[in-house]
mmCIF file with all atom_site columns, C-alpha atoms and ligand atoms in Angstrom:
data_model
loop_
_atom_site.group_PDB
_atom_site.id
_atom_site.type_symbol
_atom_site.label_atom_id
_atom_site.label_alt_id
_atom_site.label_comp_id
_atom_site.label_asym_id
_atom_site.label_entity_id
_atom_site.label_seq_id
_atom_site.pdbx_PDB_ins_code
_atom_site.Cartn_x
_atom_site.Cartn_y
_atom_site.Cartn_z
_atom_site.occupancy
_atom_site.B_iso_or_equiv
_atom_site.pdbx_formal_charge
_atom_site.auth_seq_id
_atom_site.auth_comp_id
_atom_site.auth_asym_id
_atom_site.auth_atom_id
_atom_site.pdbx_PDB_model_num
ATOM   1   C CA  . MET A 1 1   ? 45.043 21.525 15.002 1.00 0.00 ? 1464 MET A CA  1
ATOM   2   C CA  . LEU A 1 2   ? 42.368 19.377 13.425 1.00 0.00 ? 1465 LEU A CA  1
ATOM   3   C CA  . ASN A 1 3   ? 40.338 21.764 11.249 1.00 0.00 ? 1466 ASN A CA  1
ATOM   4   C CA  . ILE A 1 4   ? 37.425 20.264 9.349  1.00 0.00 ? 1467 ILE A CA  1
ATOM   5   C CA  . VAL A 1 5   ? 35.273 21.901 6.710  1.00 0.00 ? 1468 VAL A CA  1
ATOM   6   C CA  . ILE A 1 6   ? 31.939 20.110 6.497  1.00 0.00 ? 1469 ILE A CA  1
ATOM   7   C CA  . PHE A 1 7   ? 30.512 20.894 3.119  1.00 0.00 ? 1470 PHE A CA  1
ATOM   8   C CA  . GLY A 1 8   ? 27.500 20.072 0.994  1.00 0.00 ? 1471 GLY A CA  1
ATOM   9   C CA  . PRO A 1 9   ? 24.256 21.489 -0.360 1.00 0.00 ? 1472 PRO A CA  1
ATOM   10  C CA  . PRO A 1 10  ? 21.438 22.642 1.945  1.00 0.00 ? 1473 PRO A CA  1
ATOM   11  C CA  . GLY A 1 11  ? 19.851 19.566 3.492  1.00 0.00 ? 1474 GLY A CA  1
ATOM   12  C CA  . SER A 1 12  ? 22.914 17.345 2.981  1.00 0.00 ? 1475 SER A CA  1
ATOM   13  C CA  . GLY A 1 13  ? 23.242 16.631 6.713  1.00 0.00 ? 1476 GLY A CA  1
ATOM   14  C CA  . LYS A 1 14  ? 26.064 19.007 7.670  1.00 0.00 ? 1477 LYS A CA  1
ATOM   15  C CA  . GLY A 1 15  ? 24.447 19.966 10.974 1.00 0.00 ? 1478 GLY A CA  1
ATOM   16  C CA  . THR A 1 16  ? 23.690 16.362 12.007 1.00 0.00 ? 1479 THR A CA  1
ATOM   17  C CA  . GLN A 1 17  ? 27.147 15.081 11.157 1.00 0.00 ? 1480 GLN A CA  1
ATOM   18  C CA  . SER A 1 18  ? 28.795 18.105 12.800 1.00 0.00 ? 1481 SER A CA  1
ATOM   19  C CA  . GLU A 1 19  ? 27.148 17.109 16.084 1.00 0.00 ? 1482 GLU A CA  1
ATOM   20  C CA  . ASN A 1 20  ? 28.613 13.612 15.752 1.00 0.00 ? 1483 ASN A CA  1
ATOM   21  C CA  . LEU A 1 21  ? 32.066 15.031 14.954 1.00 0.00 ? 1484 LEU A CA  1
ATOM   22  C CA  . ILE A 1 22  ? 32.046 17.462 17.880 1.00 0.00 ? 1485 ILE A CA  1
ATOM   23  C CA  . LYS A 1 23  ? 31.374 14.612 20.317 1.00 0.00 ? 1486 LYS A CA  1
ATOM   24  C CA  . LYS A 1 24  ? 33.937 12.241 18.896 1.00 0.00 ? 1487 LYS A CA  1
ATOM   25  C CA  . TYR A 1 25  ? 36.840 14.614 18.251 1.00 0.00 ? 1488 TYR A CA  1
ATOM   26  C CA  . GLU A 1 26  ? 36.114 17.331 20.864 1.00 0.00 ? 1489 GLU A CA  1
ATOM   27  C CA  . LEU A 1 27  ? 36.206 20.189 18.401 1.00 0.00 ? 1490 LEU A CA  1
ATOM   28  C CA  . GLU A 1 28  ? 34.810 23.695 18.494 1.00 0.00 ? 1491 GLU A CA  1
ATOM   29  C CA  . HIS A 1 29  ? 31.914 24.151 16.075 1.00 0.00 ? 1492 HIS A CA  1
ATOM   30  C CA  . ILE A 1 30  ? 31.071 27.220 14.038 1.00 0.00 ? 1493 ILE A CA  1
ATOM   31  C CA  . SER A 1 31  ? 27.907 27.297 11.919 1.00 0.00 ? 1494 SER A CA  1
ATOM   32  C CA  . THR A 1 32  ? 27.607 30.559 10.008 1.00 0.00 ? 1495 THR A CA  1
ATOM   33  C CA  . GLY A 1 33  ? 23.874 29.886 9.470  1.00 0.00 ? 1496 GLY A CA  1
ATOM   34  C CA  . ASP A 1 34  ? 23.301 29.507 13.244 1.00 0.00 ? 1497 ASP A CA  1
ATOM   35  C CA  . LEU A 1 35  ? 25.337 32.650 13.973 1.00 0.00 ? 1498 LEU A CA  1
ATOM   36  C CA  . LEU A 1 36  ? 23.310 34.620 11.426 1.00 0.00 ? 1499 LEU A CA  1
ATOM   37  C CA  . ARG A 1 37  ? 20.000 33.333 12.846 1.00 0.00 ? 1500 ARG A CA  1
ATOM   38  C CA  . HIS A 1 38  ? 21.201 34.407 16.292 1.00 0.00 ? 1501 HIS A CA  1
ATOM   39  C CA  . GLU A 1 39  ? 21.912 37.908 14.949 1.00 0.00 ? 1502 GLU A CA  1
ATOM   40  C CA  . ILE A 1 40  ? 18.380 38.015 13.536 1.00 0.00 ? 1503 ILE A CA  1
ATOM   41  C CA  . GLU A 1 41  ? 16.794 36.839 16.805 1.00 0.00 ? 1504 GLU A CA  1
ATOM   42  C CA  . THR A 1 42  ? 18.659 39.448 18.815 1.00 0.00 ? 1505 THR A CA  1
ATOM   43  C CA  . ASN A 1 43  ? 17.688 42.195 16.362 1.00 0.00 ? 1506 ASN A CA  1
ATOM   44  C CA  . THR A 1 44  ? 21.163 43.405 15.496 1.00 0.00 ? 1507 THR A CA  1
ATOM   45  C CA  . GLN A 1 45  ? 22.031 45.513 12.454 1.00 0.00 ? 1508 GLN A CA  1
ATOM   46  C CA  . LEU A 1 46  ? 23.980 42.587 11.015 1.00 0.00 ? 1509 LEU A CA  1
ATOM   47  C CA  . GLY A 1 47  ? 20.903 40.402 11.537 1.00 0.00 ? 1510 GLY A CA  1
ATOM   48  C CA  . ALA A 1 48  ? 18.673 42.814 9.635  1.00 0.00 ? 1511 ALA A CA  1
ATOM   49  C CA  . LEU A 1 49  ? 21.074 42.842 6.711  1.00 0.00 ? 1512 LEU A CA  1
ATOM   50  C CA  . ALA A 1 50  ? 21.467 39.049 6.754  1.00 0.00 ? 1513 ALA A CA  1
ATOM   51  C CA  . LYS A 1 51  ? 17.714 38.425 6.878  1.00 0.00 ? 1514 LYS A CA  1
ATOM   52  C CA  . LYS A 1 52  ? 17.155 40.277 3.607  1.00 0.00 ? 1515 LYS A CA  1
ATOM   53  C CA  . HIS A 1 53  ? 19.456 37.814 1.843  1.00 0.00 ? 1516 HIS A CA  1
ATOM   54  C CA  . MET A 1 54  ? 18.512 34.667 3.753  1.00 0.00 ? 1517 MET A CA  1
ATOM   55  C CA  . ASP A 1 55  ? 14.767 35.018 3.196  1.00 0.00 ? 1518 ASP A CA  1
ATOM   56  C CA  . LYS A 1 56  ? 15.417 35.141 -0.542 1.00 0.00 ? 1519 LYS A CA  1
ATOM   57  C CA  . GLY A 1 57  ? 17.690 32.086 -0.399 1.00 0.00 ? 1520 GLY A CA  1
ATOM   58  C CA  . GLU A 1 58  ? 20.679 34.212 -1.432 1.00 0.00 ? 1521 GLU A CA  1
ATOM   59  C CA  . LEU A 1 59  ? 24.114 34.319 0.152  1.00 0.00 ? 1522 LEU A CA  1
ATOM   60  C CA  . VAL A 1 60  ? 25.014 36.937 2.719  1.00 0.00 ? 1523 VAL A CA  1
ATOM   61  C CA  . PRO A 1 61  ? 27.898 39.127 1.396  1.00 0.00 ? 1524 PRO A CA  1
ATOM   62  C CA  . ASP A 1 62  ? 31.387 37.635 1.769  1.00 0.00 ? 1525 ASP A CA  1
ATOM   63  C CA  . GLU A 1 63  ? 32.808 40.513 3.816  1.00 0.00 ? 1526 GLU A CA  1
ATOM   64  C CA  . VAL A 1 64  ? 30.115 40.070 6.489  1.00 0.00 ? 1527 VAL A CA  1
ATOM   65  C CA  . ILE A 1 65  ? 30.763 36.339 6.771  1.00 0.00 ? 1528 ILE A CA  1
ATOM   66  C CA  . ILE A 1 66  ? 34.551 36.643 6.681  1.00 0.00 ? 1529 ILE A CA  1
ATOM   67  C CA  . GLY A 1 67  ? 34.370 39.248 9.472  1.00 0.00 ? 1530 GLY A CA  1
ATOM   68  C CA  . MET A 1 68  ? 32.393 36.768 11.613 1.00 0.00 ? 1531 MET A CA  1
ATOM   69  C CA  . ILE A 1 69  ? 34.962 34.017 11.009 1.00 0.00 ? 1532 ILE A CA  1
ATOM   70  C CA  . ASP A 1 70  ? 37.826 36.394 11.741 1.00 0.00 ? 1533 ASP A CA  1
ATOM   71  C CA  . SER A 1 71  ? 36.457 37.280 15.165 1.00 0.00 ? 1534 SER A CA  1
ATOM   72  C CA  . PHE A 1 72  ? 35.584 33.647 15.907 1.00 0.00 ? 1535 PHE A CA  1
ATOM   73  C CA  . LEU A 1 73  ? 39.172 32.568 15.171 1.00 0.00 ? 1536 LEU A CA  1
ATOM   74  C CA  . ASP A 1 74  ? 40.535 35.470 17.188 1.00 0.00 ? 1537 ASP A CA  1
ATOM   75  C CA  . LYS A 1 75  ? 38.589 34.238 20.244 1.00 0.00 ? 1538 LYS A CA  1
ATOM   76  C CA  . ASN A 1 76  ? 39.236 30.520 19.835 1.00 0.00 ? 1539 ASN A CA  1
ATOM   77  C CA  . ILE A 1 77  ? 42.612 29.740 18.291 1.00 0.00 ? 1540 ILE A CA  1
ATOM   78  C CA  . GLY A 1 78  ? 45.059 28.628 20.945 1.00 0.00 ? 1541 GLY A CA  1
ATOM   79  C CA  . LYS A 1 79  ? 42.241 27.440 23.203 1.00 0.00 ? 1542 LYS A CA  1
ATOM   80  C CA  . VAL A 1 80  ? 40.762 24.604 21.162 1.00 0.00 ? 1543 VAL A CA  1
ATOM   81  C CA  . LYS A 1 81  ? 42.003 21.331 19.610 1.00 0.00 ? 1544 LYS A CA  1
ATOM   82  C CA  . GLY A 1 82  ? 40.423 22.176 16.311 1.00 0.00 ? 1545 GLY A CA  1
ATOM   83  C CA  . VAL A 1 83  ? 37.410 23.649 14.574 1.00 0.00 ? 1546 VAL A CA  1
ATOM   84  C CA  . ILE A 1 84  ? 34.516 22.349 12.476 1.00 0.00 ? 1547 ILE A CA  1
ATOM   85  C CA  . PHE A 1 85  ? 33.426 24.894 9.898  1.00 0.00 ? 1548 PHE A CA  1
ATOM   86  C CA  . ASP A 1 86  ? 29.777 24.211 9.029  1.00 0.00 ? 1549 ASP A CA  1
ATOM   87  C CA  . GLY A 1 87  ? 28.137 26.182 6.220  1.00 0.00 ? 1550 GLY A CA  1
ATOM   88  C CA  . PHE A 1 88  ? 31.413 27.997 5.534  1.00 0.00 ? 1551 PHE A CA  1
ATOM   89  C CA  . PRO A 1 89  ? 33.165 28.551 3.140  1.00 0.00 ? 1552 PRO A CA  1
ATOM   90  C CA  . ARG A 1 90  ? 30.340 28.927 0.635  1.00 0.00 ? 1553 ARG A CA  1
ATOM   91  C CA  . THR A 1 91  ? 32.232 30.839 -2.063 1.00 0.00 ? 1554 THR A CA  1
ATOM   92  C CA  . VAL A 1 92  ? 35.768 30.572 -3.437 1.00 0.00 ? 1555 VAL A CA  1
ATOM   93  C CA  . ALA A 1 93  ? 36.503 34.039 -1.976 1.00 0.00 ? 1556 ALA A CA  1
ATOM   94  C CA  . GLN A 1 94  ? 35.522 32.717 1.470  1.00 0.00 ? 1557 GLN A CA  1
ATOM   95  C CA  . ALA A 1 95  ? 37.741 29.641 1.003  1.00 0.00 ? 1558 ALA A CA  1
ATOM   96  C CA  . GLU A 1 96  ? 40.687 31.866 0.070  1.00 0.00 ? 1559 GLU A CA  1
ATOM   97  C CA  . ALA A 1 97  ? 40.041 34.122 3.066  1.00 0.00 ? 1560 ALA A CA  1
ATOM   98  C CA  . LEU A 1 98  ? 39.891 31.113 5.401  1.00 0.00 ? 1561 LEU A CA  1
ATOM   99  C CA  . LYS A 1 99  ? 43.199 29.821 4.089  1.00 0.00 ? 1562 LYS A CA  1
ATOM   100 C CA  . SER A 1 100 ? 44.898 33.140 4.663  1.00 0.00 ? 1563 SER A CA  1
ATOM   101 C CA  . LEU A 1 101 ? 43.351 33.670 8.128  1.00 0.00 ? 1564 LEU A CA  1
ATOM   102 C CA  . LEU A 1 102 ? 44.382 30.177 9.251  1.00 0.00 ? 1565 LEU A CA  1
ATOM   103 C CA  . SER A 1 103 ? 47.883 30.618 7.858  1.00 0.00 ? 1566 SER A CA  1
ATOM   104 C CA  . SER A 1 104 ? 48.303 33.714 10.014 1.00 0.00 ? 1567 SER A CA  1
ATOM   105 C CA  . TYR A 1 105 ? 47.846 31.307 12.963 1.00 0.00 ? 1568 TYR A CA  1
ATOM   106 C CA  . LYS A 1 106 ? 50.284 28.829 11.359 1.00 0.00 ? 1569 LYS A CA  1
ATOM   107 C CA  . THR A 1 107 ? 47.538 26.309 10.683 1.00 0.00 ? 1570 THR A CA  1
ATOM   108 C CA  . ASP A 1 108 ? 45.331 25.160 7.789  1.00 0.00 ? 1571 ASP A CA  1
ATOM   109 C CA  . VAL A 1 109 ? 42.239 23.153 6.893  1.00 0.00 ? 1572 VAL A CA  1
ATOM   110 C CA  . SER A 1 110 ? 42.994 19.459 7.540  1.00 0.00 ? 1573 SER A CA  1
ATOM   111 C CA  . VAL A 1 111 ? 40.209 17.985 5.411  1.00 0.00 ? 1574 VAL A CA  1
ATOM   112 C CA  . MET A 1 112 ? 37.125 19.084 3.511  1.00 0.00 ? 1575 MET A CA  1
ATOM   113 C CA  . LEU A 1 113 ? 34.256 16.598 3.805  1.00 0.00 ? 1576 LEU A CA  1
ATOM   114 C CA  . ASN A 1 114 ? 32.038 16.948 0.758  1.00 0.00 ? 1577 ASN A CA  1
ATOM   115 C CA  . LEU A 1 115 ? 28.613 15.386 1.443  1.00 0.00 ? 1578 LEU A CA  1
ATOM   116 C CA  . GLU A 1 116 ? 27.114 14.339 -1.888 1.00 0.00 ? 1579 GLU A CA  1
ATOM   117 C CA  . VAL A 1 117 ? 23.312 14.179 -2.093 1.00 0.00 ? 1580 VAL A CA  1
ATOM   118 C CA  . PRO A 1 118 ? 21.177 14.393 -5.273 1.00 0.00 ? 1581 PRO A CA  1
ATOM   119 C CA  . ASP A 1 119 ? 19.007 17.539 -5.691 1.00 0.00 ? 1582 ASP A CA  1
ATOM   120 C CA  . ALA A 1 120 ? 15.703 15.600 -5.622 1.00 0.00 ? 1583 ALA A CA  1
ATOM   121 C CA  . GLU A 1 121 ? 16.555 14.066 -2.235 1.00 0.00 ? 1584 GLU A CA  1
ATOM   122 C CA  . LEU A 1 122 ? 17.549 17.506 -0.855 1.00 0.00 ? 1585 LEU A CA  1
ATOM   123 C CA  . LEU A 1 123 ? 14.215 18.979 -1.840 1.00 0.00 ? 1586 LEU A CA  1
ATOM   124 C CA  . THR A 1 124 ? 12.283 16.168 -0.120 1.00 0.00 ? 1587 THR A CA  1
ATOM   125 C CA  . ARG A 1 125 ? 14.385 16.415 3.067  1.00 0.00 ? 1588 ARG A CA  1
ATOM   126 C CA  . LEU A 1 126 ? 14.116 20.197 3.326  1.00 0.00 ? 1589 LEU A CA  1
ATOM   127 C CA  . ILE A 1 127 ? 10.382 20.316 2.687  1.00 0.00 ? 1590 ILE A CA  1
ATOM   128 C CA  . GLU A 1 128 ? 10.004 17.723 5.458  1.00 0.00 ? 1591 GLU A CA  1
ATOM   129 C CA  . ARG A 1 129 ? 12.291 19.730 7.791  1.00 0.00 ? 1592 ARG A CA  1
ATOM   130 C CA  . GLY A 1 130 ? 10.276 22.870 7.005  1.00 0.00 ? 1593 GLY A CA  1
ATOM   131 C CA  . LYS A 1 131 ? 7.227  21.358 8.703  1.00 0.00 ? 1594 LYS A CA  1
ATOM   132 C CA  . THR A 1 132 ? 8.963  21.590 12.094 1.00 0.00 ? 1595 THR A CA  1
ATOM   133 C CA  . SER A 1 133 ? 12.069 23.815 11.747 1.00 0.00 ? 1596 SER A CA  1
ATOM   134 C CA  . GLY A 1 134 ? 10.239 27.123 11.880 1.00 0.00 ? 1597 GLY A CA  1
ATOM   135 C CA  . ARG A 1 135 ? 12.880 28.482 9.506  1.00 0.00 ? 1598 ARG A CA  1
ATOM   136 C CA  . SER A 1 136 ? 11.494 31.131 7.181  1.00 0.00 ? 1599 SER A CA  1
ATOM   137 C CA  . ASP A 1 137 ? 13.767 29.856 4.387  1.00 0.00 ? 1600 ASP A CA  1
ATOM   138 C CA  . ASP A 1 138 ? 12.493 26.245 4.536  1.00 0.00 ? 1601 ASP A CA  1
ATOM   139 C CA  . ASN A 1 139 ? 9.647  26.732 2.042  1.00 0.00 ? 1602 ASN A CA  1
ATOM   140 C CA  . GLU A 1 140 ? 9.604  25.173 -1.416 1.00 0.00 ? 1603 GLU A CA  1
ATOM   141 C CA  . GLU A 1 141 ? 10.365 28.329 -3.417 1.00 0.00 ? 1604 GLU A CA  1
ATOM   142 C CA  . THR A 1 142 ? 13.294 29.410 -1.220 1.00 0.00 ? 1605 THR A CA  1
ATOM   143 C CA  . ILE A 1 143 ? 14.630 25.854 -0.968 1.00 0.00 ? 1606 ILE A CA  1
ATOM   144 C CA  . LYS A 1 144 ? 14.803 25.625 -4.773 1.00 0.00 ? 1607 LYS A CA  1
ATOM   145 C CA  . LYS A 1 145 ? 16.607 28.957 -4.864 1.00 0.00 ? 1608 LYS A CA  1
ATOM   146 C CA  . ARG A 1 146 ? 19.098 27.828 -2.177 1.00 0.00 ? 1609 ARG A CA  1
ATOM   147 C CA  . ILE A 1 147 ? 19.875 24.665 -4.148 1.00 0.00 ? 1610 ILE A CA  1
ATOM   148 C CA  . SER A 1 148 ? 20.447 26.676 -7.332 1.00 0.00 ? 1611 SER A CA  1
ATOM   149 C CA  . VAL A 1 149 ? 22.645 29.200 -5.466 1.00 0.00 ? 1612 VAL A CA  1
ATOM   150 C CA  . TYR A 1 150 ? 24.602 26.227 -4.127 1.00 0.00 ? 1613 TYR A CA  1
ATOM   151 C CA  . ASN A 1 151 ? 25.121 24.836 -7.626 1.00 0.00 ? 1614 ASN A CA  1
ATOM   152 C CA  . ALA A 1 152 ? 26.181 28.193 -9.081 1.00 0.00 ? 1615 ALA A CA  1
ATOM   153 C CA  . GLN A 1 153 ? 28.203 29.851 -6.295 1.00 0.00 ? 1616 GLN A CA  1
ATOM   154 C CA  . THR A 1 154 ? 29.172 27.211 -3.768 1.00 0.00 ? 1617 THR A CA  1
ATOM   155 C CA  . LYS A 1 155 ? 30.045 24.110 -5.810 1.00 0.00 ? 1618 LYS A CA  1
ATOM   156 C CA  . PRO A 1 156 ? 33.264 25.712 -7.179 1.00 0.00 ? 1619 PRO A CA  1
ATOM   157 C CA  . VAL A 1 157 ? 34.618 25.537 -3.615 1.00 0.00 ? 1620 VAL A CA  1
ATOM   158 C CA  . ILE A 1 158 ? 34.992 21.755 -4.150 1.00 0.00 ? 1621 ILE A CA  1
ATOM   159 C CA  . ASP A 1 159 ? 37.577 22.408 -6.843 1.00 0.00 ? 1622 ASP A CA  1
ATOM   160 C CA  . PHE A 1 160 ? 39.465 24.813 -4.578 1.00 0.00 ? 1623 PHE A CA  1
ATOM   161 C CA  . TYR A 1 161 ? 39.954 22.057 -1.975 1.00 0.00 ? 1624 TYR A CA  1
ATOM   162 C CA  . LYS A 1 162 ? 40.643 19.426 -4.613 1.00 0.00 ? 1625 LYS A CA  1
ATOM   163 C CA  . LYS A 1 163 ? 43.546 21.528 -5.907 1.00 0.00 ? 1626 LYS A CA  1
ATOM   164 C CA  . ASP A 1 164 ? 44.668 22.062 -2.314 1.00 0.00 ? 1627 ASP A CA  1
ATOM   165 C CA  . GLY A 1 165 ? 44.745 18.268 -1.724 1.00 0.00 ? 1628 GLY A CA  1
ATOM   166 C CA  . LYS A 1 166 ? 42.114 18.427 1.025  1.00 0.00 ? 1629 LYS A CA  1
ATOM   167 C CA  . LEU A 1 167 ? 38.997 17.005 -0.647 1.00 0.00 ? 1630 LEU A CA  1
ATOM   168 C CA  . ALA A 1 168 ? 37.228 13.896 0.708  1.00 0.00 ? 1631 ALA A CA  1
ATOM   169 C CA  . ASN A 1 169 ? 34.003 12.954 -1.088 1.00 0.00 ? 1632 ASN A CA  1
ATOM   170 C CA  . ILE A 1 170 ? 31.404 11.294 1.143  1.00 0.00 ? 1633 ILE A CA  1
ATOM   171 C CA  . LYS A 1 171 ? 28.207 9.695  -0.133 1.00 0.00 ? 1634 LYS A CA  1
ATOM   172 C CA  . GLY A 1 172 ? 25.561 11.526 1.894  1.00 0.00 ? 1635 GLY A CA  1
ATOM   173 C CA  . VAL A 1 173 ? 22.667 9.131  1.255  1.00 0.00 ? 1636 VAL A CA  1
ATOM   174 C CA  . GLY A 1 174 ? 21.856 6.186  3.535  1.00 0.00 ? 1637 GLY A CA  1
ATOM   175 C CA  . ALA A 1 175 ? 21.905 5.589  7.293  1.00 0.00 ? 1638 ALA A CA  1
ATOM   176 C CA  . ILE A 1 176 ? 23.303 8.462  9.389  1.00 0.00 ? 1639 ILE A CA  1
ATOM   177 C CA  . ASP A 1 177 ? 25.647 6.041  11.246 1.00 0.00 ? 1640 ASP A CA  1
ATOM   178 C CA  . ALA A 1 178 ? 27.008 4.557  8.030  1.00 0.00 ? 1641 ALA A CA  1
ATOM   179 C CA  . ILE A 1 179 ? 27.691 8.026  6.637  1.00 0.00 ? 1642 ILE A CA  1
ATOM   180 C CA  . PHE A 1 180 ? 29.403 8.988  9.901  1.00 0.00 ? 1643 PHE A CA  1
ATOM   181 C CA  . ALA A 1 181 ? 31.637 5.913  9.661  1.00 0.00 ? 1644 ALA A CA  1
ATOM   182 C CA  . GLU A 1 182 ? 32.821 7.087  6.225  1.00 0.00 ? 1645 GLU A CA  1
ATOM   183 C CA  . ILE A 1 183 ? 33.417 10.554 7.641  1.00 0.00 ? 1646 ILE A CA  1
ATOM   184 C CA  . CYS A 1 184 ? 35.525 9.145  10.487 1.00 0.00 ? 1647 CYS A CA  1
ATOM   185 C CA  . LYS A 1 185 ? 37.703 7.225  8.027  1.00 0.00 ? 1648 LYS A CA  1
ATOM   186 C CA  . ALA A 1 186 ? 38.427 10.453 6.160  1.00 0.00 ? 1649 ALA A CA  1
ATOM   187 C CA  . VAL A 1 187 ? 39.144 12.365 9.384  1.00 0.00 ? 1650 VAL A CA  1
ATOM   188 C CA  . ASP A 1 188 ? 41.340 9.635  10.876 1.00 0.00 ? 1651 ASP A CA  1
ATOM   189 C CA  . ALA A 1 189 ? 43.391 9.613  7.672  1.00 0.00 ? 1652 ALA A CA  1
ATOM   190 C CA  . VAL A 1 190 ? 44.506 13.214 8.331  1.00 0.00 ? 1653 VAL A CA  1
ATOM   191 C CA  . LYS A 1 191 ? 44.638 13.150 12.127 1.00 0.00 ? 1654 LYS A CA  1
HETATM 192 P P1  . LIG B 2 .   ? 21.472 25.392 4.785  1.00 0.00 ? 807  LIG B P1  1
HETATM 193 O O1  . LIG B 2 .   ? 22.798 24.715 4.621  1.00 0.00 ? 807  LIG B O1  1
HETATM 194 O O2  . LIG B 2 .   ? 20.361 24.453 5.124  1.00 0.00 ? 807  LIG B O2  1
HETATM 195 O O3  . LIG B 2 .   ? 21.112 26.316 3.657  1.00 0.00 ? 807  LIG B O3  1
HETATM 196 P P2  . LIG B 2 .   ? 22.525 27.342 6.711  1.00 0.00 ? 807  LIG B P2  1
HETATM 197 O O4  . LIG B 2 .   ? 22.002 27.490 8.074  1.00 0.00 ? 807  LIG B O4  1
HETATM 198 O O5  . LIG B 2 .   ? 23.938 26.881 6.550  1.00 0.00 ? 807  LIG B O5  1
HETATM 199 O O6  . LIG B 2 .   ? 21.510 26.319 6.046  1.00 0.00 ? 807  LIG B O6  1
HETATM 200 O O7  . LIG B 2 .   ? 22.366 28.712 5.893  1.00 0.00 ? 807  LIG B O7  1
HETATM 201 C C1  . LIG B 2 .   ? 21.170 29.434 5.828  1.00 0.00 ? 807  LIG B C1  1
HETATM 202 C C2  . LIG B 2 .   ? 21.368 30.742 5.051  1.00 0.00 ? 807  LIG B C2  1
HETATM 203 O O8  . LIG B 2 .   ? 22.319 31.565 5.749  1.00 0.00 ? 807  LIG B O8  1
HETATM 204 C C3  . LIG B 2 .   ? 21.952 30.605 3.654  1.00 0.00 ? 807  LIG B C3  1
HETATM 205 O O9  . LIG B 2 .   ? 20.945 30.363 2.689  1.00 0.00 ? 807  LIG B O9  1
HETATM 206 C C4  . LIG B 2 .   ? 22.616 31.976 3.458  1.00 0.00 ? 807  LIG B C4  1
HETATM 207 O O10 . LIG B 2 .   ? 21.673 32.977 3.146  1.00 0.00 ? 807  LIG B O10 1
HETATM 208 C C5  . LIG B 2 .   ? 23.146 32.287 4.839  1.00 0.00 ? 807  LIG B C5  1
HETATM 209 N N1  . LIG B 2 .   ? 24.553 31.827 5.014  1.00 0.00 ? 807  LIG B N1  1
HETATM 210 C C6  . LIG B 2 .   ? 24.989 30.879 5.893  1.00 0.00 ? 807  LIG B C6  1
HETATM 211 N N2  . LIG B 2 .   ? 26.313 30.690 5.790  1.00 0.00 ? 807  LIG B N2  1
HETATM 212 C C7  . LIG B 2 .   ? 26.745 31.522 4.802  1.00 0.00 ? 807  LIG B C7  1
HETATM 213 C C8  . LIG B 2 .   ? 28.004 31.784 4.188  1.00 0.00 ? 807  LIG B C8  1
HETATM 214 N N3  . LIG B 2 .   ? 29.114 31.137 4.565  1.00 0.00 ? 807  LIG B N3  1
HETATM 215 N N4  . LIG B 2 .   ? 28.059 32.712 3.191  1.00 0.00 ? 807  LIG B N4  1
HETATM 216 C C9  . LIG B 2 .   ? 26.964 33.371 2.799  1.00 0.00 ? 807  LIG B C9  1
HETATM 217 N N5  . LIG B 2 .   ? 25.746 33.179 3.315  1.00 0.00 ? 807  LIG B N5  1
HETATM 218 C C10 . LIG B 2 .   ? 25.618 32.264 4.314  1.00 0.00 ? 807  LIG B C10 1
#
């Protein structure tokens, strides 16, 4: 399988580049943020719990997220060529859980694409996106909190994949097509 983790701070372009990857490599896409927003829209218990964290810019507890990934893999492995994980893993505990879940299916992460974008650029992009996204967490205060949560809790995941030999750093500033070309080089190298 071709399993790609697309990684980077909020506003780094994970969603945009995931769409490009899905088309080119015919992969199944899982965005934990989209799944959580769907839970909120459909008024589930999980959605209510998630919303409390998301509106504050904090992470949703690991066990909730890992449970979602577990059932996603259960439904999809064996039926798809590979998976793009978007917005997951966001903690080292999640990265460890993903490794062990995938190994139970005799597979692993192929590459981790780390989109690098400076904090100041993220803030500008997300404030701009907030004007049209309708997302309750795209306001300046929550955006700043999400960036600081990223730096404190999520960044260590880079080291996890570096040690695992899966890290590919991608400069996430510039034209979307040029960034995608760099991404494709990294993916083709492990394909
Ligand atoms: P962004 O990358 O722009 O922050 P996401 O849609 O990926 O947007 O995530 C939105 C929010 O959903 C996060 O701030 C967090 O509260 C929650 N969330 C999404 N994925 C995870 C995850 N893997 N672990 C914990 N919380 C998550």
